[in-house]
XYZ file of C-alpha atoms in Angstrom:
404
model
C 18.717 7.629 -9.392
C 16.090 10.349 -9.139
C 15.928 10.908 -12.898
C 15.516 7.241 -13.672
C 12.952 6.567 -10.998
C 10.788 9.453 -12.103
C 11.177 8.924 -15.848
C 8.455 10.227 -18.140
C 5.438 7.905 -18.020
C 4.669 8.343 -21.711
C 7.911 6.786 -22.965
C 7.038 3.724 -25.018
C 9.759 1.132 -24.322
C 7.768 -1.964 -23.426
C 10.505 -4.259 -24.765
C 13.328 -5.124 -22.376
C 15.775 -4.998 -25.256
C 14.944 -1.322 -25.719
C 16.269 -0.586 -22.238
C 19.282 -2.863 -21.932
C 18.042 -6.459 -21.910
C 16.361 -8.684 -19.352
C 17.315 -8.418 -15.684
C 17.490 -10.995 -12.931
C 15.688 -9.311 -10.024
C 15.264 -10.463 -6.410
C 12.360 -8.803 -4.580
C 12.620 -9.138 -0.793
C 9.479 -8.543 1.265
C 8.067 -9.669 4.586
C 4.506 -9.476 3.276
C 3.028 -10.822 0.063
C -0.366 -12.102 -1.154
C -2.523 -13.747 0.019
C -1.791 -11.382 2.914
C -3.948 -8.266 2.533
C -2.256 -4.892 2.881
C -0.898 -2.135 0.676
C 2.699 -3.406 0.622
C 1.691 -6.943 -0.372
C -0.624 -5.559 -3.045
C 2.081 -3.311 -4.489
C 4.795 -5.996 -4.455
C 2.509 -8.417 -6.272
C 1.948 -5.904 -9.066
C 5.648 -5.020 -9.290
C 6.703 -8.671 -9.470
C 4.080 -9.608 -12.045
C 4.742 -6.481 -14.092
C 8.490 -7.154 -14.291
C 7.880 -10.779 -15.283
C 5.497 -9.687 -18.036
C 8.232 -7.370 -19.360
C 10.565 -10.349 -19.730
C 12.636 -10.130 -16.540
C 13.530 -13.097 -14.324
C 11.912 -12.377 -10.962
C 12.365 -14.131 -7.627
C 10.334 -13.110 -4.564
C 12.029 -13.748 -1.216
C 9.431 -13.862 1.565
C 8.570 -15.622 4.851
C 6.487 -18.759 4.913
C 2.912 -17.696 5.655
C 0.629 -20.644 6.288
C 0.386 -24.398 6.643
C 0.682 -24.906 2.887
C 3.925 -22.906 2.781
C 5.329 -24.739 5.793
C 4.549 -28.156 4.321
C 6.285 -27.610 0.985
C 9.609 -26.640 -0.451
C 9.853 -23.368 -2.349
C 6.913 -23.066 -4.780
C 7.679 -23.631 -8.431
C 7.916 -20.659 -10.740
C 4.441 -19.470 -11.730
C 3.654 -16.693 -14.179
C 7.387 -16.078 -14.497
C 7.889 -15.497 -10.742
C 9.973 -17.822 -8.567
C 9.689 -17.762 -4.779
C 12.263 -18.406 -2.066
C 10.572 -19.030 1.278
C 12.306 -18.190 4.558
C 11.464 -18.595 8.223
C 8.887 -16.322 9.785
C 6.871 -15.640 12.918
C 3.338 -14.240 13.278
C 3.406 -10.486 13.802
C 2.171 -9.533 17.315
C -1.454 -8.444 17.090
C -1.637 -9.380 13.393
C -2.148 -13.147 13.098
C -2.454 -12.856 9.309
C 0.998 -11.294 8.896
C 4.454 -12.790 9.391
C 7.796 -11.230 10.270
C 10.675 -12.656 8.288
C 13.549 -14.092 10.270
C 17.165 -13.352 9.237
C 18.259 -15.488 6.287
C 21.687 -14.085 5.427
C 23.519 -17.400 5.079
C 20.854 -18.896 2.843
C 20.643 -15.782 0.685
C 24.409 -15.628 0.209
C 24.448 -19.264 -0.874
C 21.492 -18.726 -3.201
C 22.806 -15.518 -4.728
C 26.282 -16.941 -5.295
C 24.688 -19.766 -7.299
C 22.112 -17.560 -9.076
C 23.369 -14.010 -8.836
C 20.701 -11.306 -9.236
C 21.540 -8.191 -11.217
C 19.768 -6.131 -8.569
C 17.906 -6.648 -5.287
C 14.801 -4.657 -4.305
C 13.998 -4.635 -0.571
C 10.497 -3.527 0.386
C 10.547 -4.062 4.153
C 13.084 -3.093 6.801
C 12.555 -6.040 9.173
C 14.980 -8.841 10.059
C 14.681 -10.483 6.631
C 15.234 -7.172 4.863
C 18.281 -6.379 6.983
C 19.845 -9.778 6.326
C 19.158 -9.408 2.588
C 20.837 -5.991 2.544
C 23.896 -7.353 4.370
C 24.125 -10.340 2.000
C 23.804 -8.193 -1.106
C 26.421 -5.722 0.083
C 28.838 -8.558 0.892
C 28.339 -9.960 -2.627
C 28.475 -6.450 -4.161
C 25.000 -6.737 -5.653
C 23.255 -3.361 -6.103
C 20.263 -2.767 -3.834
C 17.255 -0.524 -4.377
C 14.851 -0.112 -1.467
C 11.275 1.071 -1.132
C 9.871 3.255 1.636
C 6.487 1.568 1.948
C 5.529 2.116 5.605
C 5.853 5.034 8.028
C 7.032 2.925 10.951
C 8.351 6.039 12.706
C 4.839 7.545 12.697
C 3.342 4.310 14.077
C 5.072 4.931 17.414
C 2.585 7.739 18.145
C -0.386 5.393 17.898
C 1.039 2.774 20.253
C 2.055 5.167 23.038
C 5.770 4.855 22.389
C 6.237 8.226 20.707
C 9.509 8.790 22.567
C 11.001 6.097 20.319
C 10.125 7.919 17.095
C 13.591 9.532 16.649
C 15.262 6.152 17.213
C 13.001 4.409 14.705
C 13.619 7.173 12.159
C 17.389 6.868 12.645
C 17.155 3.095 12.196
C 15.169 3.514 8.962
C 17.555 6.199 7.667
C 20.613 4.026 8.281
C 18.977 1.094 6.495
C 17.950 3.040 3.397
C 21.166 5.035 3.138
C 23.102 1.773 2.779
C 21.210 1.124 -0.483
C 21.977 2.571 -3.908
C 18.649 4.386 -3.767
C 15.219 4.482 -2.137
C 11.846 4.901 -3.846
C 9.018 6.743 -2.082
C 5.463 6.732 -3.446
C 5.094 10.532 -3.642
C 7.354 13.495 -4.306
C 6.212 15.105 -1.049
C 7.302 12.096 1.005
C 10.623 11.885 -0.855
C 11.298 15.547 -0.057
C 10.369 15.059 3.606
C 12.728 12.101 3.892
C 15.526 14.013 2.177
C 15.070 16.809 4.714
C 15.559 14.183 7.437
C 18.821 12.917 6.010
C 17.746 10.167 3.598
C 19.937 10.096 0.483
C 19.429 9.086 -3.165
C 15.646 9.391 -3.087
C 13.437 8.686 -6.095
C 9.688 8.506 -6.656
C 7.641 5.485 -7.689
C 3.898 6.138 -7.649
C 1.224 3.485 -7.255
C -1.196 2.239 -9.862
C -4.706 0.839 -9.760
C -6.440 -1.915 -11.711
C -9.374 -0.071 -13.263
C -10.707 -3.265 -14.814
C -11.083 -4.866 -11.383
C -12.152 -1.748 -9.502
C -15.068 -0.487 -11.563
C -18.392 1.247 -10.772
C -20.082 -1.413 -12.913
C -19.599 -3.898 -10.059
C -22.203 -2.105 -7.924
C -24.491 -4.790 -6.485
C -28.036 -3.947 -5.320
C -28.231 -7.365 -3.653
C -25.204 -6.605 -1.505
C -26.652 -3.232 -0.526
C -29.872 -4.966 0.492
C -27.838 -7.424 2.591
C -26.315 -4.427 4.355
C -29.843 -3.391 5.330
C -29.903 -0.232 3.233
C -33.216 1.304 2.301
C -33.480 2.670 -1.284
C -31.515 5.917 -1.500
C -29.760 5.398 1.849
C -26.023 6.061 2.127
C -23.423 3.318 2.548
C -20.297 4.884 4.102
C -17.274 2.667 3.527
C -13.873 2.106 5.145
C -11.386 -0.448 3.779
C -8.162 -1.282 5.609
C -6.701 -2.615 8.831
C -8.823 -2.150 11.917
C -5.907 -0.802 13.913
C -4.921 2.267 15.902
C -2.575 3.668 13.251
C -5.520 3.955 10.818
C -7.312 6.525 13.013
C -10.511 4.466 12.994
C -11.983 6.499 15.849
C -12.167 9.593 13.633
C -13.787 7.657 10.788
C -16.467 6.556 13.242
C -16.909 10.096 14.566
C -17.357 11.408 11.010
C -19.913 8.703 10.262
C -21.894 9.574 13.386
C -22.017 13.194 12.169
C -23.381 11.960 8.839
C -25.947 9.781 10.571
C -27.325 12.691 12.541
C -28.384 14.142 9.162
C -29.080 10.796 7.420
C -30.374 8.395 10.096
C -30.753 5.511 7.642
C -27.082 5.529 6.556
C -24.866 2.535 7.391
C -21.152 2.226 8.152
C -19.462 -0.644 6.302
C -16.013 -1.773 7.488
C -13.960 -4.067 5.246
C -10.821 -5.516 6.800
C -9.544 -7.044 10.004
C -7.139 -6.171 12.764
C -6.572 -5.922 16.513
C -9.447 -3.461 17.067
C -12.175 -5.521 15.431
C -13.603 -7.170 18.543
C -13.719 -3.918 20.493
C -15.305 -2.026 17.596
C -17.919 -4.750 17.132
C -18.931 -4.343 20.775
C -19.033 -0.550 20.554
C -20.757 -0.378 17.125
C -23.369 -3.127 16.963
C -25.116 -1.274 14.122
C -21.988 -1.238 11.902
C -21.432 -3.880 9.216
C -18.176 -5.792 9.652
C -17.357 -7.572 6.395
C -13.934 -8.950 7.305
C -11.127 -9.222 4.749
C -12.158 -9.238 1.095
C -10.148 -9.935 -2.040
C -10.364 -9.596 -5.789
C -13.778 -9.214 -7.371
C -15.492 -9.564 -4.000
C -13.539 -6.579 -2.658
C -14.281 -4.613 -5.840
C -17.996 -5.337 -5.404
C -17.892 -3.944 -1.854
C -16.212 -0.750 -3.034
C -18.609 -0.183 -5.913
C -21.694 -0.832 -3.771
C -20.917 2.018 -1.348
C -21.612 5.751 -1.741
C -18.797 7.494 0.154
C -15.297 6.442 1.235
C -13.844 7.839 4.479
C -10.122 7.486 5.157
C -8.860 9.356 8.215
C -5.433 7.713 8.539
C -2.475 10.052 9.178
C 0.248 7.384 8.929
C 0.232 6.489 5.221
C 3.129 6.583 2.812
C 0.543 6.465 0.036
C -2.818 4.818 0.727
C -3.698 2.406 -2.099
C -7.284 2.195 -0.881
C -7.823 5.842 -1.852
C -7.257 5.200 -5.550
C -9.082 1.853 -5.426
C -12.129 3.708 -4.099
C -11.764 6.402 -6.761
C -11.543 3.768 -9.501
C -14.749 2.255 -8.096
C -16.538 5.561 -8.640
C -16.580 6.606 -4.980
C -16.107 10.151 -3.726
C -13.313 10.057 -1.153
C -12.712 12.163 1.932
C -9.174 11.953 3.246
C -6.445 14.205 4.585
C -4.382 16.510 2.387
C -1.285 14.323 2.015
C -0.115 11.069 0.368
C -2.451 9.739 -2.347
C -5.098 12.317 -1.463
C -2.808 15.234 -2.222
C -1.580 13.556 -5.391
C -4.960 12.817 -6.952
C -7.886 14.547 -5.218
C -8.953 18.074 -6.111
C -11.258 19.651 -3.553
C -14.844 19.746 -4.717
C -13.990 18.263 -8.126
C -13.362 14.543 -7.621
C -13.435 14.257 -3.829
C -12.636 16.239 -0.744
C -9.553 16.907 1.396
C -9.315 18.041 5.000
C -6.266 19.886 6.368
C -3.799 17.298 7.647
C -4.658 15.943 11.102
C -7.491 18.456 11.624
C -10.155 16.192 13.089
C -12.897 18.810 13.337
C -12.393 19.798 9.680
C -12.566 16.137 8.652
C -15.887 15.640 10.446
C -17.300 18.886 9.038
C -16.271 17.891 5.501
C -17.930 14.481 5.864
C -21.165 16.104 6.933
C -21.013 18.695 4.141
C -20.326 16.123 1.404
C -23.558 14.275 2.101
C -25.895 17.283 1.981
C -26.450 16.970 -1.778
C -26.672 13.373 -3.067
C -26.416 14.459 -6.708
C -23.238 16.454 -6.035
C -21.820 13.439 -4.187
C -22.444 11.235 -7.217
C -20.812 13.815 -9.501
C -17.656 13.692 -7.354
C -17.612 9.914 -7.757
C -17.871 10.118 -11.547
C -14.915 12.504 -11.672
C -12.957 10.270 -9.286
C -13.307 7.410 -11.764
C -12.013 9.590 -14.598
C -8.962 10.493 -12.498
C -8.246 6.856 -11.637
C -8.343 5.782 -15.258
C -5.036 7.626 -15.759
C -3.249 5.567 -13.075
C -2.370 2.483 -15.105
C 0.031 -0.029 -13.543
C 1.918 -0.443 -16.828
C 3.437 3.024 -16.523
C 4.410 2.387 -12.907
C 6.210 -0.862 -13.801
C 8.138 0.947 -16.525
C 9.335 3.549 -14.013
C 10.270 0.792 -11.569
C 12.412 -0.892 -14.202
C 14.177 2.421 -14.829
C 14.901 2.725 -11.110
C 16.384 -0.781 -10.978
C 18.649 -0.043 -13.946
C 19.763 3.233 -12.350
C 20.743 1.376 -9.161
C 22.851 -1.016 -11.244
C 24.566 1.876 -13.016
C 25.545 3.422 -9.674
C 27.692 0.366 -8.870
C 29.612 0.350 -12.159
């Protein structure tokens, strides 16, 4: 499992026949576009990438909106079929849905059209029922560790439940043939906590979409920026687990030195209304997608990301691809791709005072800040999705081999 999941990225086997023929793959997830979050973004790329490599892909997900609820399962598009299941809005996140158990329907479906392998990205009710159905039908299952739900307990004042949540996650993943984490450091941490058969599947970034060339002077003017003023950007959920309070504290430290700087927040979440009341001078852009999102990235000058609950942090490499210097903590995507003072800056993990000091220091020299952004773009150009999809395919094949 580990060897296959972390196969060399420079192997050139873009044909499915070179690696054993086309697969029938079921991807099970409780979040998928048009929902906006890192898991949905990653699953969309994995599904599309497998289809482009000639595999038959079916995405199993909850119904999301009125259009979903009014129709039968959508037809196959771009080589990807979809099986829609029941769902409920996630508490506090009206744009997200929790999948309800669908074991009976999945067993019936998979008996009629048996997948070669099932990939489960989320550990909710739908994911659990999919795992039980696959095990009953003896279909190999590969899982992904996409979200640190155990760490979330600390941000919602239920930290005493963290050991129980971790045990629940461990039991789920250990019933699969293998589990893919986005970084080697996270895989090692999970192994130390009793998770078995760990592999690594990194994340990619679309450097055609996220590009410094999308910088828009008109958008900067709409933000109220004077020429040469700093736009400090955050992209992500406006929620407690993202440590938004520290991002705001770091921005205030910057503004004491650069009074004309502006804080730009892209995203939505349960804290938005409160933050809007407390920060009337901040710019709340709401959720953004596609080229519009890329334009917002490229039009900023510095990206702050103070979250301590990430498994990876896709927004870090999206910002880097957009030519932004990034300040984040020394873990997850930051540890993987940022080199201090070369293409961004890292603060010691969960050291709030160091994070604020680093934010202030980064903005002292505008030319040095721009140089960090140029190097960040060069780093991101090496993170092509094609290599990630190839590694994912290897992981799926390894899971199948473990059941033979």
